[in-house]
XYZ file of N, CA and C in Angstrom:
699
model
N 35.060 7.825 -4.560
C 33.675 8.301 -4.394
C 33.351 9.369 -5.432
N 32.098 9.374 -5.884
C 31.669 10.463 -6.780
C 31.207 11.635 -5.887
N 30.717 12.709 -6.563
C 30.386 13.958 -5.826
C 29.240 13.733 -4.875
N 28.207 12.957 -5.249
C 27.065 12.701 -4.352
C 27.491 11.935 -3.129
N 28.340 10.928 -3.337
C 28.845 10.149 -2.208
C 29.698 10.965 -1.272
N 30.564 11.827 -1.847
C 31.444 12.658 -1.026
C 30.607 13.619 -0.144
N 29.523 14.170 -0.714
C 28.674 15.092 0.035
C 28.125 14.422 1.296
N 27.539 13.242 1.110
C 26.902 12.579 2.269
C 27.937 12.005 3.223
N 29.059 11.530 2.708
C 30.119 11.033 3.554
C 30.639 12.111 4.490
N 30.772 13.341 3.923
C 31.235 14.464 4.742
C 30.231 14.811 5.850
N 28.912 14.785 5.555
C 27.913 15.052 6.563
C 27.971 13.973 7.645
N 28.098 12.738 7.272
C 28.100 11.638 8.239
C 29.372 11.648 9.101
N 30.465 12.102 8.530
C 31.696 12.181 9.282
C 31.632 13.324 10.296
N 31.017 14.443 9.909
C 31.083 15.651 10.705
C 29.893 15.890 11.600
N 28.685 15.424 11.164
C 27.476 15.897 11.837
C 26.593 14.833 12.446
N 26.592 13.618 11.931
C 25.561 12.673 12.355
C 25.993 11.213 12.120
N 25.226 10.347 12.631
C 25.450 8.875 12.467
C 24.641 8.325 11.322
N 23.454 8.858 11.125
C 22.562 8.447 10.054
C 21.982 9.642 9.330
N 21.789 9.459 8.020
C 21.313 10.562 7.183
C 20.079 10.089 6.408
N 19.002 10.909 6.482
C 17.774 10.577 5.757
C 17.577 11.620 4.667
N 17.585 11.184 3.402
C 17.323 12.046 2.293
C 15.873 11.922 1.866
N 15.245 13.063 1.507
C 13.810 13.083 1.195
C 13.588 13.863 -0.117
N 12.741 13.314 -0.989
C 12.391 14.002 -2.220
C 11.000 13.581 -2.629
N 10.378 14.380 -3.537
C 9.024 14.112 -4.008
C 8.998 13.823 -5.495
N 7.885 13.278 -5.951
C 7.630 13.051 -7.359
C 6.163 13.365 -7.644
N 5.915 14.119 -8.708
C 4.529 14.375 -9.108
C 3.898 15.619 -8.607
N 4.688 16.517 -8.018
C 4.071 17.705 -7.455
C 3.441 18.597 -8.531
N 4.034 18.640 -9.705
C 3.515 19.522 -10.746
C 2.582 18.866 -11.725
N 2.195 17.626 -11.491
C 1.330 16.932 -12.433
C -0.121 17.407 -12.349
N -0.857 17.155 -13.403
C -2.299 17.481 -13.431
C -3.137 16.350 -12.858
N -2.540 15.163 -12.724
C -3.314 13.997 -12.308
C -2.437 13.065 -11.465
N -3.119 12.293 -10.613
C -2.419 11.297 -9.826
C -1.943 11.818 -8.492
N -1.554 10.911 -7.632
C -1.046 11.281 -6.298
C 0.301 11.966 -6.373
N 0.685 12.675 -5.342
C 2.037 13.118 -5.152
C 2.723 12.079 -4.253
N 3.943 11.724 -4.562
C 4.656 10.710 -3.781
C 5.963 11.277 -3.271
N 6.389 10.748 -2.151
C 7.667 11.175 -1.539
C 8.478 9.927 -1.185
N 9.748 10.023 -1.452
C 10.681 8.974 -1.051
C 11.558 9.447 0.067
N 11.933 8.536 0.942
C 12.869 8.832 2.019
C 13.877 7.659 2.056
N 15.136 7.999 2.117
C 16.186 6.968 2.133
C 17.145 7.242 3.255
N 17.401 6.234 4.078
C 18.308 6.376 5.210
C 19.591 5.594 4.951
N 20.712 6.272 5.148
C 22.007 5.648 4.999
C 22.838 5.966 6.255
N 23.847 5.140 6.496
C 24.687 5.328 7.686
C 26.155 5.418 7.298
N 26.944 5.843 8.272
C 28.378 6.070 8.041
C 29.094 4.778 7.601
N 28.621 3.649 8.088
C 29.344 2.398 7.865
C 29.404 2.033 6.380
N 28.423 2.423 5.591
C 28.380 1.986 4.199
C 29.532 2.561 3.380
N 30.107 3.684 3.842
C 31.169 4.317 3.064
C 32.495 3.629 3.193
N 32.568 2.604 4.026
C 33.764 1.750 4.057
C 33.548 0.478 3.230
N 32.404 0.383 2.607
C 32.037 -0.794 1.783
C 32.293 -0.454 0.317
N 33.387 -0.935 -0.237
C 33.739 -0.621 -1.602
C 32.692 -1.094 -2.571
N 32.148 -2.280 -2.325
C 31.114 -2.827 -3.217
C 29.889 -1.921 -3.263
N 29.480 -1.396 -2.118
C 28.331 -0.501 -2.067
C 28.595 0.773 -2.898
N 29.789 1.354 -2.734
C 30.126 2.582 -3.457
C 30.159 2.329 -4.966
N 30.681 1.193 -5.366
C 30.725 0.900 -6.799
C 29.320 0.716 -7.375
N 28.453 0.046 -6.638
C 27.113 -0.184 -7.119
C 26.320 1.131 -7.238
N 26.688 2.120 -6.480
C 25.973 3.380 -6.447
C 26.585 4.454 -7.324
N 27.584 4.120 -8.127
C 28.284 5.116 -8.925
C 27.315 5.808 -9.897
N 26.361 5.084 -10.410
C 25.450 5.657 -11.433
C 24.220 6.335 -10.823
N 24.057 6.301 -9.496
C 22.926 6.953 -8.891
C 23.039 8.451 -9.134
N 21.915 9.075 -9.555
C 21.910 10.495 -9.873
C 20.476 10.987 -9.687
N 20.310 12.298 -9.805
C 18.990 12.932 -9.825
C 18.102 12.168 -10.806
N 16.945 11.725 -10.377
C 16.084 10.906 -11.232
C 15.696 11.623 -12.520
N 15.653 12.952 -12.516
C 15.296 13.698 -13.725
C 16.386 13.637 -14.768
N 17.594 13.295 -14.349
C 18.721 13.196 -15.275
C 18.904 11.804 -15.859
N 18.047 10.887 -15.472
C 18.138 9.483 -15.896
C 16.972 9.128 -16.832
N 17.238 8.270 -17.782
C 16.138 7.773 -18.600
C 15.257 6.852 -17.758
N 14.063 6.543 -18.263
C 13.166 5.658 -17.514
C 13.826 4.307 -17.312
N 14.543 3.819 -18.290
C 15.220 2.502 -18.153
C 16.317 2.563 -17.102
N 17.074 3.651 -17.083
C 18.128 3.822 -16.074
C 17.534 3.927 -14.679
N 16.463 4.653 -14.543
C 15.800 4.764 -13.215
C 15.355 3.393 -12.738
N 14.754 2.599 -13.628
C 14.320 1.249 -13.220
C 15.524 0.421 -12.776
N 16.654 0.521 -13.503
C 17.852 -0.230 -13.143
C 18.394 0.220 -11.804
N 18.398 1.536 -11.565
C 18.879 2.033 -10.264
C 17.923 1.656 -9.135
N 16.627 1.668 -9.403
C 15.679 1.251 -8.396
C 15.903 -0.228 -8.021
N 16.187 -1.071 -9.009
C 16.484 -2.481 -8.697
C 17.676 -2.594 -7.778
N 18.697 -1.750 -8.025
C 19.875 -1.756 -7.146
C 19.490 -1.324 -5.723
N 18.629 -0.300 -5.598
C 18.189 0.142 -4.265
C 17.480 -1.011 -3.536
N 16.599 -1.729 -4.239
C 15.881 -2.845 -3.605
C 16.898 -3.889 -3.131
N 17.889 -4.201 -3.963
C 18.867 -5.211 -3.575
C 19.710 -4.757 -2.380
N 20.082 -3.487 -2.352
C 20.820 -2.957 -1.210
C 19.998 -2.960 0.065
N 18.690 -2.719 -0.096
C 17.786 -2.808 1.086
C 17.744 -4.241 1.590
N 17.622 -5.182 0.697
C 17.556 -6.574 1.083
C 18.837 -7.016 1.783
N 19.963 -6.418 1.388
C 21.241 -6.727 1.981
C 21.479 -5.984 3.281
N 20.546 -5.127 3.697
C 20.660 -4.409 4.953
C 21.626 -3.222 4.895
N 21.959 -2.758 3.688
C 22.930 -1.681 3.580
C 22.284 -0.299 3.573
N 20.991 -0.239 3.372
C 20.222 1.009 3.462
C 18.773 0.624 3.621
N 17.960 1.647 3.822
C 16.506 1.436 3.809
C 15.858 2.616 3.116
N 14.742 2.363 2.456
C 14.006 3.463 1.843
C 12.530 3.139 1.866
N 11.740 4.188 1.761
C 10.284 4.065 1.757
C 9.704 5.120 0.821
N 8.608 4.785 0.171
C 7.857 5.722 -0.653
C 6.416 5.790 -0.102
N 5.927 6.998 0.125
C 4.553 7.171 0.601
C 3.865 8.166 -0.301
N 2.538 8.140 -0.291
C 1.728 8.968 -1.194
C 0.762 9.852 -0.413
N 0.378 10.926 -1.048
C -0.802 11.702 -0.654
C -1.746 11.674 -1.836
N -2.994 11.381 -1.586
C -3.979 11.137 -2.626
C -4.430 12.433 -3.286
N -5.133 12.281 -4.402
C -5.735 13.406 -5.081
C -6.700 14.136 -4.141
N -7.469 13.385 -3.352
C -8.372 13.994 -2.390
C -7.622 14.803 -1.345
N -6.485 14.303 -0.907
C -5.662 15.044 0.084
C -5.036 16.291 -0.554
N -4.687 16.195 -1.840
C -4.193 17.373 -2.530
C -5.262 18.442 -2.586
N -6.491 18.044 -2.841
C -7.606 19.006 -2.918
C -7.865 19.667 -1.550
N -7.692 18.872 -0.483
C -7.964 19.372 0.861
C -6.837 20.227 1.405
N -5.614 19.783 1.197
C -4.474 20.394 1.815
C -3.693 21.359 0.919
N -4.010 21.371 -0.351
C -3.232 21.981 -1.447
C -1.966 21.146 -1.706
N -1.329 21.386 -2.814
C -0.248 20.509 -3.222
C 0.952 20.542 -2.260
N 1.236 21.709 -1.691
C 2.374 21.800 -0.766
C 2.072 21.019 0.507
N 0.873 21.198 1.033
C 0.484 20.459 2.235
C 0.487 18.969 2.003
N -0.013 18.521 0.864
C -0.044 17.122 0.543
C 1.358 16.568 0.373
N 2.248 17.365 -0.240
C 3.633 16.907 -0.390
C 4.288 16.720 0.955
N 4.081 17.675 1.853
C 4.631 17.538 3.227
C 4.089 16.287 3.903
N 2.785 16.016 3.711
C 2.180 14.839 4.306
C 2.820 13.554 3.770
N 3.013 13.483 2.477
C 3.649 12.293 1.897
C 5.079 12.130 2.427
N 5.789 13.214 2.557
C 7.159 13.148 3.079
C 7.182 12.662 4.522
N 6.245 13.199 5.322
C 6.180 12.750 6.714
C 5.856 11.268 6.787
N 4.919 10.813 5.990
C 4.554 9.393 5.984
C 5.760 8.512 5.629
N 6.568 8.937 4.641
C 7.696 8.155 4.229
C 8.735 8.055 5.338
N 9.030 9.178 5.986
C 9.999 9.215 7.070
C 9.521 8.366 8.249
N 8.241 8.508 8.593
C 7.757 7.779 9.756
C 7.618 6.288 9.498
N 7.389 5.902 8.237
C 7.396 4.482 7.914
C 8.794 3.871 8.113
N 9.824 4.643 7.743
C 11.187 4.168 8.013
C 11.437 3.990 9.501
N 10.976 4.988 10.273
C 11.208 4.957 11.710
C 10.465 3.770 12.354
N 9.264 3.491 11.875
C 8.473 2.458 12.501
C 9.070 1.068 12.370
N 9.780 0.817 11.243
C 10.347 -0.535 11.079
C 11.856 -0.613 11.409
N 12.430 0.509 11.782
C 13.837 0.480 12.184
C 13.999 -0.267 13.484
N 15.190 -0.861 13.729
C 15.456 -1.475 15.027
C 15.184 -0.517 16.194
N 14.764 -1.003 17.272
C 14.354 -0.184 18.418
C 15.417 0.849 18.756
N 14.998 2.127 18.788
C 15.865 3.196 19.179
C 16.779 3.721 18.065
N 16.773 3.082 16.910
C 17.697 3.503 15.843
C 17.279 4.788 15.160
N 15.966 4.902 14.916
C 15.428 6.139 14.338
C 14.297 6.633 15.258
N 14.643 7.293 16.347
C 13.641 7.657 17.347
C 12.806 8.871 16.983
N 12.385 8.957 15.712
C 11.606 10.108 15.270
C 10.230 10.158 15.913
N 9.671 8.995 16.203
C 8.286 8.959 16.681
C 8.176 9.251 18.170
N 9.302 9.543 18.813
C 9.274 9.864 20.235
C 8.954 11.339 20.481
N 8.697 12.076 19.399
C 8.454 13.515 19.571
C 7.148 13.780 20.354
N 7.225 14.750 21.258
C 6.053 15.139 22.028
C 5.548 16.515 21.604
N 6.366 17.295 20.973
C 5.958 18.657 20.583
C 5.787 18.760 19.080
N 5.468 19.981 18.597
C 5.226 20.155 17.170
C 6.493 20.007 16.341
N 7.655 20.213 16.988
C 8.923 20.017 16.301
C 9.799 19.095 17.110
N 10.522 18.223 16.429
C 11.392 17.289 17.115
C 12.805 17.461 16.596
N 13.713 17.817 17.469
C 15.123 17.924 17.087
C 15.740 16.545 17.112
N 16.045 16.008 15.967
C 16.576 14.659 15.890
C 17.914 14.541 16.605
N 18.683 15.619 16.681
C 19.931 15.581 17.394
C 21.072 15.114 16.515
N 22.237 14.912 17.130
C 23.453 14.619 16.365
C 23.396 13.272 15.681
N 22.581 12.348 16.172
C 22.587 11.005 15.642
C 21.950 10.931 14.248
N 20.932 11.780 13.974
C 20.182 11.706 12.721
C 20.087 13.080 12.128
N 20.240 13.181 10.804
C 20.027 14.421 10.105
C 19.109 14.168 8.945
N 18.057 15.007 8.804
C 17.142 14.929 7.704
C 17.472 16.010 6.694
N 17.609 15.629 5.411
C 17.870 16.609 4.371
C 16.819 16.420 3.276
N 16.290 17.538 2.828
C 15.142 17.567 1.885
C 15.582 18.293 0.614
N 15.194 17.732 -0.532
C 15.465 18.456 -1.785
C 14.652 19.747 -1.831
N 15.303 20.853 -2.143
C 14.619 22.125 -2.197
C 14.787 22.936 -0.928
N 13.901 23.862 -0.733
C 13.946 24.732 0.419
C 13.330 24.040 1.654
N 13.653 24.502 2.825
C 13.047 23.878 4.033
C 11.534 23.911 3.991
N 10.928 22.889 4.575
C 9.475 22.726 4.588
C 8.873 23.571 5.720
N 7.843 24.277 5.419
C 7.151 25.084 6.443
C 5.662 24.827 6.321
N 5.032 24.199 7.356
C 5.661 23.615 8.536
C 6.057 22.153 8.250
N 6.802 21.573 9.165
C 7.177 20.155 9.121
C 7.509 19.723 10.525
N 7.079 18.529 10.934
C 7.233 18.169 12.335
C 8.664 17.826 12.779
N 9.564 17.637 11.818
C 10.929 17.225 12.166
C 11.935 18.238 11.674
N 12.900 18.538 12.511
C 13.956 19.465 12.150
C 14.740 18.900 10.972
N 15.004 19.731 9.974
C 15.643 19.269 8.748
C 16.351 20.418 8.096
N 17.110 20.067 7.060
C 17.803 21.060 6.229
C 17.331 20.902 4.778
N 17.072 22.032 4.162
C 16.712 22.017 2.721
C 17.965 22.219 1.882
N 18.078 21.480 0.820
C 19.225 21.600 -0.104
C 18.662 21.812 -1.497
N 18.835 23.026 -2.013
C 18.319 23.346 -3.342
C 19.056 22.480 -4.370
N 18.283 21.855 -5.257
C 18.840 20.914 -6.217
C 19.595 19.767 -5.536
N 19.080 19.394 -4.388
C 19.738 18.364 -3.577
C 19.796 16.994 -4.231
N 18.842 16.734 -5.150
C 18.840 15.426 -5.824
C 20.058 15.270 -6.756
N 20.744 16.384 -7.044
C 21.960 16.313 -7.826
C 23.214 16.531 -7.003
N 23.055 16.625 -5.659
C 24.171 16.868 -4.781
C 24.354 15.793 -3.724
N 23.279 15.165 -3.304
C 23.295 14.224 -2.180
C 22.913 12.829 -2.634
N 23.673 11.844 -2.219
C 23.345 10.430 -2.580
C 22.039 10.004 -1.979
N 21.773 10.364 -0.704
C 20.535 9.936 -0.056
C 19.329 10.558 -0.709
N 19.424 11.859 -1.064
C 18.309 12.505 -1.719
C 18.084 11.908 -3.120
N 19.186 11.679 -3.856
C 19.063 11.076 -5.195
C 18.398 9.724 -5.141
N 18.754 8.913 -4.125
C 18.123 7.619 -3.953
C 16.631 7.765 -3.678
N 16.292 8.711 -2.794
C 14.882 8.970 -2.495
C 14.136 9.446 -3.740
N 14.809 10.275 -4.558
C 14.222 10.749 -5.791
C 13.890 9.612 -6.739
N 14.845 8.688 -6.918
C 14.633 7.549 -7.800
C 13.493 6.685 -7.331
N 13.488 6.396 -6.013
C 12.444 5.541 -5.443
C 11.070 6.141 -5.625
N 10.941 7.453 -5.384
C 9.643 8.131 -5.535
C 9.211 8.183 -6.984
N 10.123 8.517 -7.881
C 9.799 8.638 -9.311
C 9.387 7.308 -9.913
N 10.170 6.272 -9.625
C 9.830 4.935 -10.214
C 8.488 4.444 -9.669
N 8.278 4.608 -8.371
C 7.022 4.118 -7.766
C 5.842 4.881 -8.338
N 5.965 6.181 -8.490
C 4.858 6.962 -9.061
C 4.642 6.607 -10.528
N 5.692 6.478 -11.305
C 5.530 6.147 -12.717
C 4.806 4.819 -12.879
N 5.132 3.871 -12.052
C 4.476 2.564 -12.115
C 2.969 2.717 -11.795
N 2.687 3.546 -10.801
C 1.284 3.750 -10.441
C 0.522 4.427 -11.581
N 1.134 5.393 -12.233
C 0.455 6.069 -13.367
C 0.272 5.133 -14.538
N 1.173 4.191 -14.719
C 0.996 3.227 -15.783
C -0.167 2.281 -15.481
N -0.396 2.028 -14.205
C -1.579 1.262 -13.832
C -2.848 2.047 -14.089
N -2.836 3.349 -13.831
C -4.002 4.160 -14.108
C -4.277 4.228 -15.624
N -3.232 4.098 -16.427
C -3.403 4.105 -17.871
C -4.290 2.958 -18.342
N -4.254 1.852 -17.652
C -5.088 0.710 -18.001
C -6.556 0.994 -17.675
N -6.781 1.789 -16.626
C -8.137 2.122 -16.201
C -8.730 3.256 -17.045
N -7.835 4.154 -17.480
C -8.281 5.307 -18.259
C -7.438 5.379 -19.522
N -7.707 4.549 -20.495
C -6.815 4.438 -21.685
C -6.809 5.640 -22.586
N -7.788 6.515 -22.482
C -7.872 7.647 -23.399
C -6.880 8.782 -23.095
N -6.218 8.717 -21.953
C -5.452 9.881 -21.505
C -3.951 9.754 -21.653
N -3.426 8.583 -21.940
C -1.979 8.448 -22.156
C -1.141 8.548 -20.907
N -1.663 8.160 -19.739
C -0.933 8.293 -18.490
C 0.389 7.520 -18.499
N 0.488 6.435 -19.242
C 1.720 5.657 -19.298
C 2.840 6.464 -19.934
N 2.475 7.410 -20.809
C 3.500 8.210 -21.489
C 3.897 9.434 -20.687
N 2.908 10.237 -20.285
C 3.224 11.531 -19.649
C 3.144 11.491 -18.123
N 2.648 10.405 -17.571
C 2.592 10.228 -16.126
C 1.777 11.296 -15.404
N 0.810 11.858 -16.117
C -0.076 12.849 -15.490
C 0.360 14.290 -15.650
N 1.490 14.529 -16.244
C 1.948 15.907 -16.448
C 1.214 16.581 -17.610
N 1.274 17.905 -17.665
C 0.411 18.655 -18.550
C 0.972 18.790 -19.982
N 1.249 17.691 -20.620
C 1.649 17.728 -22.026
C 0.504 18.185 -22.915
N 0.811 18.566 -24.156
C -0.202 18.994 -25.075
C -1.217 17.855 -25.309
N -0.719 16.618 -25.448
C -1.634 15.500 -25.685
C -2.525 15.250 -24.471
N -2.002 15.426 -23.282
C -2.811 15.242 -22.090
C -3.888 16.329 -21.977
N -3.496 17.565 -22.194
C -4.468 18.645 -22.114
C -5.581 18.476 -23.166
N -5.209 18.026 -24.354
C -6.159 17.764 -25.393
C -7.145 16.659 -24.991
N -6.650 15.620 -24.392
C -7.497 14.506 -23.930
C -8.457 14.962 -22.874
N -8.021 15.803 -21.964
C -8.900 16.347 -20.922
C -10.044 17.151 -21.537
N -9.710 18.032 -22.482
C -10.699 18.871 -23.139
C -11.712 18.020 -23.921
N -11.221 16.917 -24.513
C -12.093 16.072 -25.315
C -12.952 15.154 -24.463
N -12.386 14.567 -23.425
C -13.065 13.507 -22.673
C -13.459 13.943 -21.265
N -12.998 15.133 -20.823
C -13.302 15.546 -19.446
C -12.283 14.979 -18.454
N -12.451 15.361 -17.229
C -11.525 14.906 -16.172
C -11.954 13.559 -15.627
N -10.958 12.835 -15.112
C -11.200 11.551 -14.447
C -11.156 11.783 -12.937
N -11.497 10.781 -12.169
C -11.394 10.908 -10.705
C -9.960 11.115 -10.183
N -8.958 10.830 -11.019
C -7.580 11.018 -10.560
C -6.999 12.360 -11.002
N -7.798 13.161 -11.694
C -7.323 14.505 -12.041
C -7.497 15.445 -10.846
N -6.600 16.380 -10.747
C -6.583 17.368 -9.662
C -7.433 18.567 -10.091
N -8.584 18.707 -9.515
C -9.543 19.701 -9.949
C -8.953 21.112 -9.864
N -8.218 21.404 -8.789
C -7.638 22.720 -8.646
C -6.665 23.063 -9.756
N -6.007 22.014 -10.293
C -5.012 22.262 -11.333
C -5.665 22.433 -12.703
N -6.925 22.044 -12.818
C -7.572 22.054 -14.120
C -8.492 23.252 -14.357
N -8.673 24.080 -13.367
C -9.641 25.170 -13.497
C -9.366 26.068 -14.685
N -8.145 26.524 -14.835
C -7.788 27.408 -15.928
C -7.894 26.698 -17.273
N -7.448 25.439 -17.270
C -7.474 24.662 -18.528
C -8.889 24.448 -19.029
N -9.805 24.047 -18.110
C -11.179 23.782 -18.490
C -12.014 25.026 -18.762
N -11.528 26.164 -18.256
C -12.264 27.433 -18.464
C -12.021 28.001 -19.832
N -11.000 27.543 -20.522
C -10.663 28.100 -21.853
C -11.615 27.566 -22.926
């Protein structure tokens, strides 16, 4: 096992039966939605040598090239089809970012991703939607881990792991799923708004992107709150 696999195997051996890793993509961008990935793995997969070998190259999505991320995402899809894990990516729109601010929208995307996993899980396997109060203690069977610091507020009890996408296999998988899905969406926006270079910078504030905004103005997918200082100059 590599370090990411050992981390999650230890949690599953000591604390829970299933582990859900959560991470976001696009929080710091000037344009486009923020997306969150959630990946659920179970103790049983760590006795599968083939699974462990296929996941050797899984890492923090920021440490991988675009080509490597796409290759790892293909592996995630194949493992999902084989029933060895499940993952989901959900978004919060630019309008929701404007309404909730970026942190609120990120939490919303994360909640949507986790609840989508729960909705399609076999009956009783991920009982997250049974919560009646503002917080739901998942209990010993399920543990939620999030890249970064704990979310405040968030409807499900969880643990924050700083730089978790480089420490946890489940978080790294969620990171790859979120990043690849968002990059693909931004490449689609590039076809609609060809003057901005979204396929290259994916909405982040590069010099070329800032120059395009100043020259051509903002598009409907730009985050107005993020552009105030830039456009005031």
